[in-house]
PDB file as gemmi writes it, atoms N, CA and C in Angstrom:
CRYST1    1.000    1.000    1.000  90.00  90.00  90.00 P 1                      
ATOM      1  N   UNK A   1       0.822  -1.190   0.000  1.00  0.00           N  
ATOM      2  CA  UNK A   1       0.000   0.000   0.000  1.00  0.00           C  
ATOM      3  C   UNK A   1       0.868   1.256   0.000  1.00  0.00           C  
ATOM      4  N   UNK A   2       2.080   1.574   0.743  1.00  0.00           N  
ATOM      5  CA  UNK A   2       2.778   2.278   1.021  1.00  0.00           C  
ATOM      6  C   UNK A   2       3.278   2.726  -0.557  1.00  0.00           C  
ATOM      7  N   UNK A   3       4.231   1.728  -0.888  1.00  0.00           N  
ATOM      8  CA  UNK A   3       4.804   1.735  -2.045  1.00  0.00           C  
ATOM      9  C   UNK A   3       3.609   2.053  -3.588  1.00  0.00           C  
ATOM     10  N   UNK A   4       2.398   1.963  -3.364  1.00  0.00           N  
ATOM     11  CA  UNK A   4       1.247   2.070  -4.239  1.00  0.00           C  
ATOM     12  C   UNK A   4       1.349   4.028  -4.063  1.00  0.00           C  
ATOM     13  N   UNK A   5       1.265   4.092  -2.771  1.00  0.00           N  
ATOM     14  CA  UNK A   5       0.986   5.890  -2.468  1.00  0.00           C  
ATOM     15  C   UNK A   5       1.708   6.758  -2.946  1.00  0.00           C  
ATOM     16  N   UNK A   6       3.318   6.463  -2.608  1.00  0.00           N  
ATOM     17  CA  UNK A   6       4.547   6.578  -3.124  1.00  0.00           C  
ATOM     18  C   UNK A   6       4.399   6.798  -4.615  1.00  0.00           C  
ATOM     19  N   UNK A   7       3.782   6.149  -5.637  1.00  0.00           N  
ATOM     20  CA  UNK A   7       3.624   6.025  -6.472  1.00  0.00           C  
ATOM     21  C   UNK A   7       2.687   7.162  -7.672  1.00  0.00           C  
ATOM     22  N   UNK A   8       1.631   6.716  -6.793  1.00  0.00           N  
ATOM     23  CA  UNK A   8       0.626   8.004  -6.982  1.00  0.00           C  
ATOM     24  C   UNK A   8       1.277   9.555  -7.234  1.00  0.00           C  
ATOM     25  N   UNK A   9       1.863   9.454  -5.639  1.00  0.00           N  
ATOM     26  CA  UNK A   9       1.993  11.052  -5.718  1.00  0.00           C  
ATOM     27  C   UNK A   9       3.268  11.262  -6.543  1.00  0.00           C  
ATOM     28  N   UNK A  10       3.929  10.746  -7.104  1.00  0.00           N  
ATOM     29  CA  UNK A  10       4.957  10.626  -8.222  1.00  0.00           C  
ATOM     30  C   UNK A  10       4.554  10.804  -9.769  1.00  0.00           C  
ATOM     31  N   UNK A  11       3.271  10.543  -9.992  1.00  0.00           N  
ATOM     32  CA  UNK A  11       2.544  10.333 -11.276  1.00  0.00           C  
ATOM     33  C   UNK A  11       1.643  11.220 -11.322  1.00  0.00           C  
ATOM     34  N   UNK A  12       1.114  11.666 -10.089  1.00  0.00           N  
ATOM     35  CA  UNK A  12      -0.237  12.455  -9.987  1.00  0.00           C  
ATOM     36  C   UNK A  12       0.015  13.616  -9.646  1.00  0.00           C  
ATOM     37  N   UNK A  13       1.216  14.361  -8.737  1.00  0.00           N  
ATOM     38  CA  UNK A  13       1.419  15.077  -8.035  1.00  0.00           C  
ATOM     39  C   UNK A  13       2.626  15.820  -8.641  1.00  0.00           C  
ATOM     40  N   UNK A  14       3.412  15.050  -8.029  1.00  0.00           N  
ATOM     41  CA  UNK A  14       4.940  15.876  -8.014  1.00  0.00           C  
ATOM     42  C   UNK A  14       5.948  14.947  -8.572  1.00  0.00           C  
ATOM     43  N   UNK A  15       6.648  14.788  -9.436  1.00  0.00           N  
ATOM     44  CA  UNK A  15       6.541  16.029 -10.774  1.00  0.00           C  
ATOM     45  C   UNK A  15       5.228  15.764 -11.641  1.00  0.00           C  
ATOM     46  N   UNK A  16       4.660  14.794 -11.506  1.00  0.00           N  
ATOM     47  CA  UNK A  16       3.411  14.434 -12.817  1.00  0.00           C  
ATOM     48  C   UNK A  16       3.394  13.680 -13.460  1.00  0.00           C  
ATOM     49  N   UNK A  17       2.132  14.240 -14.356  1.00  0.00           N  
ATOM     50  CA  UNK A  17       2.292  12.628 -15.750  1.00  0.00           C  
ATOM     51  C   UNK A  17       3.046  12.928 -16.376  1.00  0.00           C  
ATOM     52  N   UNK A  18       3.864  11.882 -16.679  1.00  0.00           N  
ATOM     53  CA  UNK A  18       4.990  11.645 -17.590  1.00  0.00           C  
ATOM     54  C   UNK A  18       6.464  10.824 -16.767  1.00  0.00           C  
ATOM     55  N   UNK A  19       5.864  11.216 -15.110  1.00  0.00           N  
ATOM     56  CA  UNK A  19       6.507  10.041 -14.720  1.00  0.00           C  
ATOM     57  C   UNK A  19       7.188   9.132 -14.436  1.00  0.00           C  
ATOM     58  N   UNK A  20       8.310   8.704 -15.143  1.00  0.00           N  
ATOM     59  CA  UNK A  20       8.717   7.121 -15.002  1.00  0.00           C  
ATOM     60  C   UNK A  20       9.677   6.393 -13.722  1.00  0.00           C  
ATOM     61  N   UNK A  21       8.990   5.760 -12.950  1.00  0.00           N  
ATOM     62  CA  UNK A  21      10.223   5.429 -12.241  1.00  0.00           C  
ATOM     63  C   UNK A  21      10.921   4.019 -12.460  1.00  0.00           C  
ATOM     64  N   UNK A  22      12.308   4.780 -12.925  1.00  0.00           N  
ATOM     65  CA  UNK A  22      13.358   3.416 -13.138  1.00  0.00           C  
ATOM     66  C   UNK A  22      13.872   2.474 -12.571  1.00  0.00           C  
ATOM     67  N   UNK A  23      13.836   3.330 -10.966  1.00  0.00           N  
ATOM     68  CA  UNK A  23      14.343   2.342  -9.981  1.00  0.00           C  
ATOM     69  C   UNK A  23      14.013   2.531  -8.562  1.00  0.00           C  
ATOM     70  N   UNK A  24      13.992   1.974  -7.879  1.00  0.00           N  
ATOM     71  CA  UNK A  24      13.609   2.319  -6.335  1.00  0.00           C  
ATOM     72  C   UNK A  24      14.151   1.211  -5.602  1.00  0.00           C  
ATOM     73  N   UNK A  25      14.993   1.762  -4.180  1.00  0.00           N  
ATOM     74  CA  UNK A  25      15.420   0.832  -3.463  1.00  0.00           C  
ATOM     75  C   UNK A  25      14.808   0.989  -2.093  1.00  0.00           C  
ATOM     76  N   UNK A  26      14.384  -0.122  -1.217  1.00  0.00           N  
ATOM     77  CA  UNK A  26      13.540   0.193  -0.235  1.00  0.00           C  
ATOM     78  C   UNK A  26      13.676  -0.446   1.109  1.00  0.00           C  
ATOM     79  N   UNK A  27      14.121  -0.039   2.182  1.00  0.00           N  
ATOM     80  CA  UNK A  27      14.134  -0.295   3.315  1.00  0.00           C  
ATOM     81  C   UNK A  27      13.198  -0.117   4.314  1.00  0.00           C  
ATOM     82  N   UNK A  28      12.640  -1.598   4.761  1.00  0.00           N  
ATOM     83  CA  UNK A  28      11.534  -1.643   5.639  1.00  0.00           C  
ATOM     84  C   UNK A  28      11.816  -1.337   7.388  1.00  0.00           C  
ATOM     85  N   UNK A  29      11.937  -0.182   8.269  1.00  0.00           N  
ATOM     86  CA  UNK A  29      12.472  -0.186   9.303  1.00  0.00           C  
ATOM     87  C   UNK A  29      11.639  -1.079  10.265  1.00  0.00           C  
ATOM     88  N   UNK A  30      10.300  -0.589  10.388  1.00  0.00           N  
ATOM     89  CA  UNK A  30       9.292  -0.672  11.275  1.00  0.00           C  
ATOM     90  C   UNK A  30       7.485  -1.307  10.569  1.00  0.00           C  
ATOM     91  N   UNK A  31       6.921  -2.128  11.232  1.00  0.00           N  
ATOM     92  CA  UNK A  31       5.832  -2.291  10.627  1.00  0.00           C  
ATOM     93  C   UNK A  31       4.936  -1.238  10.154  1.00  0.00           C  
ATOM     94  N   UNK A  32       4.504  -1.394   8.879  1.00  0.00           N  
ATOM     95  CA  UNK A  32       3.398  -0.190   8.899  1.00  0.00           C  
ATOM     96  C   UNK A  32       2.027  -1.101   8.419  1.00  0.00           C  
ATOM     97  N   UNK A  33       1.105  -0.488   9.521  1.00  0.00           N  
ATOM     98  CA  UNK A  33      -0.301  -1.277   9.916  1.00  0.00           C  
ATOM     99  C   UNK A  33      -1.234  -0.525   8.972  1.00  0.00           C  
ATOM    100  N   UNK A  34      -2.193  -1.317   8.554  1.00  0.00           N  
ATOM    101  CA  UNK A  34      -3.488  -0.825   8.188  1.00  0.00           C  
ATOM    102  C   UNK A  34      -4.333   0.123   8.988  1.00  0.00           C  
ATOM    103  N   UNK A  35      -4.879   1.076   8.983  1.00  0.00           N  
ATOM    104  CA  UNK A  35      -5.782   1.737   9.956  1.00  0.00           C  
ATOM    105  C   UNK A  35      -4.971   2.749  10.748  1.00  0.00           C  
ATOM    106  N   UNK A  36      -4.116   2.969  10.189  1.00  0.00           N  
ATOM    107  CA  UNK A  36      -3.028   3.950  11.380  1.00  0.00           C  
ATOM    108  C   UNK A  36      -2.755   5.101  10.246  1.00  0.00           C  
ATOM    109  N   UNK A  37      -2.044   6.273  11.142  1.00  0.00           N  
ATOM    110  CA  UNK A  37      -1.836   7.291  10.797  1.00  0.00           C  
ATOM    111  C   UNK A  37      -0.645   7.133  10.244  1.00  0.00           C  
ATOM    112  N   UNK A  38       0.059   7.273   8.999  1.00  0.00           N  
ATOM    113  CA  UNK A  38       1.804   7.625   8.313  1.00  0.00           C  
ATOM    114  C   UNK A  38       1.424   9.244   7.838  1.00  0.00           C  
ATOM    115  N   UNK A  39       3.039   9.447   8.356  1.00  0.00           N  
ATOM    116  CA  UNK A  39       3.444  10.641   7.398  1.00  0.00           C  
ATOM    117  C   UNK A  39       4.183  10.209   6.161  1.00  0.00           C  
ATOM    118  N   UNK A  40       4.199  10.821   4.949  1.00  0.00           N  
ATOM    119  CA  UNK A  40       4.962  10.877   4.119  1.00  0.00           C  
ATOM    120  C   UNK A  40       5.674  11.963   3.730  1.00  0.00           C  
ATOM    121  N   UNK A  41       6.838  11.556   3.721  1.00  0.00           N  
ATOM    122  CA  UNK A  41       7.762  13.205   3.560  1.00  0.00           C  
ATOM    123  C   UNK A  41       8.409  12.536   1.798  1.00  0.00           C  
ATOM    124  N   UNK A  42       8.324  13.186   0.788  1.00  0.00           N  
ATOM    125  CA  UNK A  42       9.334  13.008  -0.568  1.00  0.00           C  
ATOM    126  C   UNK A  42      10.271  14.303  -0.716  1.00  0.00           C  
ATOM    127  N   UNK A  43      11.303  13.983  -1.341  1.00  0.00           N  
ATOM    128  CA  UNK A  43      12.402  15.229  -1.069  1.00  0.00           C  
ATOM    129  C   UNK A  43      12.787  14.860  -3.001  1.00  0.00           C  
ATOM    130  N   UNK A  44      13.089  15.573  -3.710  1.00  0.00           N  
ATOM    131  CA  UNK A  44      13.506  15.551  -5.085  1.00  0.00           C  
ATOM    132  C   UNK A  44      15.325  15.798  -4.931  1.00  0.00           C  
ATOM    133  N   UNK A  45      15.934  15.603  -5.555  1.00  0.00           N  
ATOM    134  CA  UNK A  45      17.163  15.717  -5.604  1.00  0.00           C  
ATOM    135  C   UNK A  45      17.865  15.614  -7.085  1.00  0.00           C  
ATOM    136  N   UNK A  46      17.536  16.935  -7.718  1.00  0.00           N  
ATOM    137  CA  UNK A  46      17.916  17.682  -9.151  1.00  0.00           C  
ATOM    138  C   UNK A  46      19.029  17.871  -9.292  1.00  0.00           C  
ATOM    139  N   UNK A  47      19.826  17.215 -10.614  1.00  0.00           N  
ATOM    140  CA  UNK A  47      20.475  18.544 -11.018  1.00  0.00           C  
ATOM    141  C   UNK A  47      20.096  19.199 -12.070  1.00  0.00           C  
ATOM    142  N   UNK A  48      20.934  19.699 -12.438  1.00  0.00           N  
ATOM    143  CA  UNK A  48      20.787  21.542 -13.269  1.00  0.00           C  
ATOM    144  C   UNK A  48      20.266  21.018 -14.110  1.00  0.00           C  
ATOM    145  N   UNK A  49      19.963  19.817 -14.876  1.00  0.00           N  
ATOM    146  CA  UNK A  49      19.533  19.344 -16.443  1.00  0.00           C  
ATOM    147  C   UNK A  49      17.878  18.831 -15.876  1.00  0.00           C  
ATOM    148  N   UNK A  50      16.938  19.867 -16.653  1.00  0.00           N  
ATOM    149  CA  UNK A  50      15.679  18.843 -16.225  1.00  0.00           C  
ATOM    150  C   UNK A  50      15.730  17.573 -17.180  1.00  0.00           C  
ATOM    151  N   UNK A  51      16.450  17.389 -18.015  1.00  0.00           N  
ATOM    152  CA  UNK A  51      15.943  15.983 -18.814  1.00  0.00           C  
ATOM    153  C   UNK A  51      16.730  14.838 -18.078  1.00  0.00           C  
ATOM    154  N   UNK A  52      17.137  14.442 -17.132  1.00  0.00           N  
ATOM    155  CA  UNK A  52      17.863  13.932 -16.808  1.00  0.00           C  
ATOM    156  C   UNK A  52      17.556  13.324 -15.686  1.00  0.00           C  
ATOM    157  N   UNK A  53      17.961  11.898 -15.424  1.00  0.00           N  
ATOM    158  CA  UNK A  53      16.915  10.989 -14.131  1.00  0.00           C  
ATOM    159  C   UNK A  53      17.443  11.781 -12.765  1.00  0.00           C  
ATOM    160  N   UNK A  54      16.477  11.703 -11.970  1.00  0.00           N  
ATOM    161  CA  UNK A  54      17.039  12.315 -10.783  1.00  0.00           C  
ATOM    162  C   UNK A  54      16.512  11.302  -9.895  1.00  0.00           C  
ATOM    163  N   UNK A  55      16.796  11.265  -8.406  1.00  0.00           N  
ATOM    164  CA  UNK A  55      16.680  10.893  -7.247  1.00  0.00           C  
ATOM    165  C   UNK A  55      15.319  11.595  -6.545  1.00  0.00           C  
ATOM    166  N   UNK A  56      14.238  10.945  -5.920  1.00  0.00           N  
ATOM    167  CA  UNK A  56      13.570  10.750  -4.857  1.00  0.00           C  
ATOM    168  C   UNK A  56      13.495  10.112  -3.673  1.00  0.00           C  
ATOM    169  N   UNK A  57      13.971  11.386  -2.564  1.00  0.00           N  
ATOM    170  CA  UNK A  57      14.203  10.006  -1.319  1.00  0.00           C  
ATOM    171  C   UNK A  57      12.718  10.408  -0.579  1.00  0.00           C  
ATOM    172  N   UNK A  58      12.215   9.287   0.293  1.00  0.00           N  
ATOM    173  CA  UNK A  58      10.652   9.067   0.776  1.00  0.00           C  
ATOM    174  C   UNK A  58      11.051   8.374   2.115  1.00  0.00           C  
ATOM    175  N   UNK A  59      10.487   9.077   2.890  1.00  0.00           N  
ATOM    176  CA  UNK A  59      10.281   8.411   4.585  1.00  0.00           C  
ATOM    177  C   UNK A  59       8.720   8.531   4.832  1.00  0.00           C  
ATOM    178  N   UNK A  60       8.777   7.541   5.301  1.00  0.00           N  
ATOM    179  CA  UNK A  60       7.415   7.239   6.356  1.00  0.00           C  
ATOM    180  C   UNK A  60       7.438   7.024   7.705  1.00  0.00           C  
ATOM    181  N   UNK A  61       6.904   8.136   8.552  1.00  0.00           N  
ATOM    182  CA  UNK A  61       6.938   7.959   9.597  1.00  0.00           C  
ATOM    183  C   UNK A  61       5.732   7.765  10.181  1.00  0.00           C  
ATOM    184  N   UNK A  62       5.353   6.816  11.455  1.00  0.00           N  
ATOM    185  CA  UNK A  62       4.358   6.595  12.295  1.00  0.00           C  
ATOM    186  C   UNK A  62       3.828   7.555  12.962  1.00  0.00           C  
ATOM    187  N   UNK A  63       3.053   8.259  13.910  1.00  0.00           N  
ATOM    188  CA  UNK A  63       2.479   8.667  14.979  1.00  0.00           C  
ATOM    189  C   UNK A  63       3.249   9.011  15.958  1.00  0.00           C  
ATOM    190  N   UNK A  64       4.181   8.050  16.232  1.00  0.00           N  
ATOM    191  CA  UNK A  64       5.285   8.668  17.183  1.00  0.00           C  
ATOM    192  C   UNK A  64       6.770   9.541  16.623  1.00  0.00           C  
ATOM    193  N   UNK A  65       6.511   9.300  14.936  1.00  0.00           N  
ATOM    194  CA  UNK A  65       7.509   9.949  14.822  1.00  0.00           C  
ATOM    195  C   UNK A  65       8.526   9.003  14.172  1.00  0.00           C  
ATOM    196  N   UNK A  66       8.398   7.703  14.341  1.00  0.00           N  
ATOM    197  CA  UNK A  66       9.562   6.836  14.066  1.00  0.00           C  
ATOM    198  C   UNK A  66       9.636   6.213  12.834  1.00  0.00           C  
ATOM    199  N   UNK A  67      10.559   6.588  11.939  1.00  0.00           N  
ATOM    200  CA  UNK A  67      10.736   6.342  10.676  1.00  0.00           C  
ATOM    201  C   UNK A  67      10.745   4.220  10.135  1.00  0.00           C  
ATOM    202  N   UNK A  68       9.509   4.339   9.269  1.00  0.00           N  
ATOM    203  CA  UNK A  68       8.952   2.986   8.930  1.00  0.00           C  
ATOM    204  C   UNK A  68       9.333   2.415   7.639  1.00  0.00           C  
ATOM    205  N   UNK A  69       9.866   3.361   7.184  1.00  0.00           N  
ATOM    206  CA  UNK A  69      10.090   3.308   5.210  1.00  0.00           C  
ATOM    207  C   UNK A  69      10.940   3.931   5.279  1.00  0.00           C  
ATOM    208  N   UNK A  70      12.433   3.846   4.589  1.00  0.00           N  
ATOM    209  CA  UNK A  70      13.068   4.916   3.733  1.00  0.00           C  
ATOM    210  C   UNK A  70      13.459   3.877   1.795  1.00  0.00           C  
ATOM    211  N   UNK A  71      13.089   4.690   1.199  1.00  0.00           N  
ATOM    212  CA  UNK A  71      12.845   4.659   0.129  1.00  0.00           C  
ATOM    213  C   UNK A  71      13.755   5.634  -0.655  1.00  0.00           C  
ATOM    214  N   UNK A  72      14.396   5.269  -2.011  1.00  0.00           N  
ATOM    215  CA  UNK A  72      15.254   6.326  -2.767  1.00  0.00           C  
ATOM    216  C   UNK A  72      14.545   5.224  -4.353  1.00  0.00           C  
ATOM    217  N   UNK A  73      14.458   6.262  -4.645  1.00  0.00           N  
ATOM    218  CA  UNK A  73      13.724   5.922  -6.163  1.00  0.00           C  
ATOM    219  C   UNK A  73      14.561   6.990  -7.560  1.00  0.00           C  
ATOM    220  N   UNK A  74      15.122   6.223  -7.971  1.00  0.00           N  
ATOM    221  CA  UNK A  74      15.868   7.025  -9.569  1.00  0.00           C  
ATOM    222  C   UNK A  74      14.314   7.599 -10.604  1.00  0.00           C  
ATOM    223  N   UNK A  75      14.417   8.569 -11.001  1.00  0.00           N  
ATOM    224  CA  UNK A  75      12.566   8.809 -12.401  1.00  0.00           C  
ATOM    225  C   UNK A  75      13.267   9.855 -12.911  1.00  0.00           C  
ATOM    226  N   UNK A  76      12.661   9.729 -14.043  1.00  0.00           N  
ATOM    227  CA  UNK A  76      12.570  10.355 -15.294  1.00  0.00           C  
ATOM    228  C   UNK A  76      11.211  10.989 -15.534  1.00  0.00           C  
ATOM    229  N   UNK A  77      11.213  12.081 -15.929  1.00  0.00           N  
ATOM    230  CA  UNK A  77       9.774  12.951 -16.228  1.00  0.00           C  
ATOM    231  C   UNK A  77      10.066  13.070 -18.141  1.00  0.00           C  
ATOM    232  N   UNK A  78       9.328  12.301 -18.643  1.00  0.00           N  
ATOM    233  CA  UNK A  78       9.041  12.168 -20.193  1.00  0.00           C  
ATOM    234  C   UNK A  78       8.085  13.111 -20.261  1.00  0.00           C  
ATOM    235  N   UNK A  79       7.872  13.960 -21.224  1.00  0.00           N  
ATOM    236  CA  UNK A  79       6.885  15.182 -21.775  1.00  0.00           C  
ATOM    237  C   UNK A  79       6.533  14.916 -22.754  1.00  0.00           C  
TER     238      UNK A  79                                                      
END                                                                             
């Protein structure tokens, strides 16, 4: 589910359609439950060339704060 959301807001959101993610590597810290509250924080990490794959790193944190996901995903935005 996590990795579905992640997704979304990558395609839907920020940067948009066009999208592609090439790669994603993913570290599970902590359980994340159905019915509970996550934060999601995504951070972009550009350089100077927009045509060019860049880095997305993604944490999920619980209710208390304690990081459940860290996630780094390589994408490409096709126009």
């Amino acid at each position: 589910m996590t990795l579905g959301e992640m997704s979304r807001v990558l395609g839907m959101e920020t940067p948009g359609p066009g999208t592609i993610i090439l790669h994603m590597d993913v570290a599970y810290l902590r359980p994340v439950v159905a019915d509970r509250t996550y934060t999601i924080k995504m951070r972009e990490v550009r350089s100077s060339r927009s045509d060019r794959p860049f880095n997305v790193i993604t944490t999920v944190r619980d209710a208390d704060d304690a990081i459940c996901i860290v996630a780094r995903a390589d994408v490409v935005v096709k126009r």
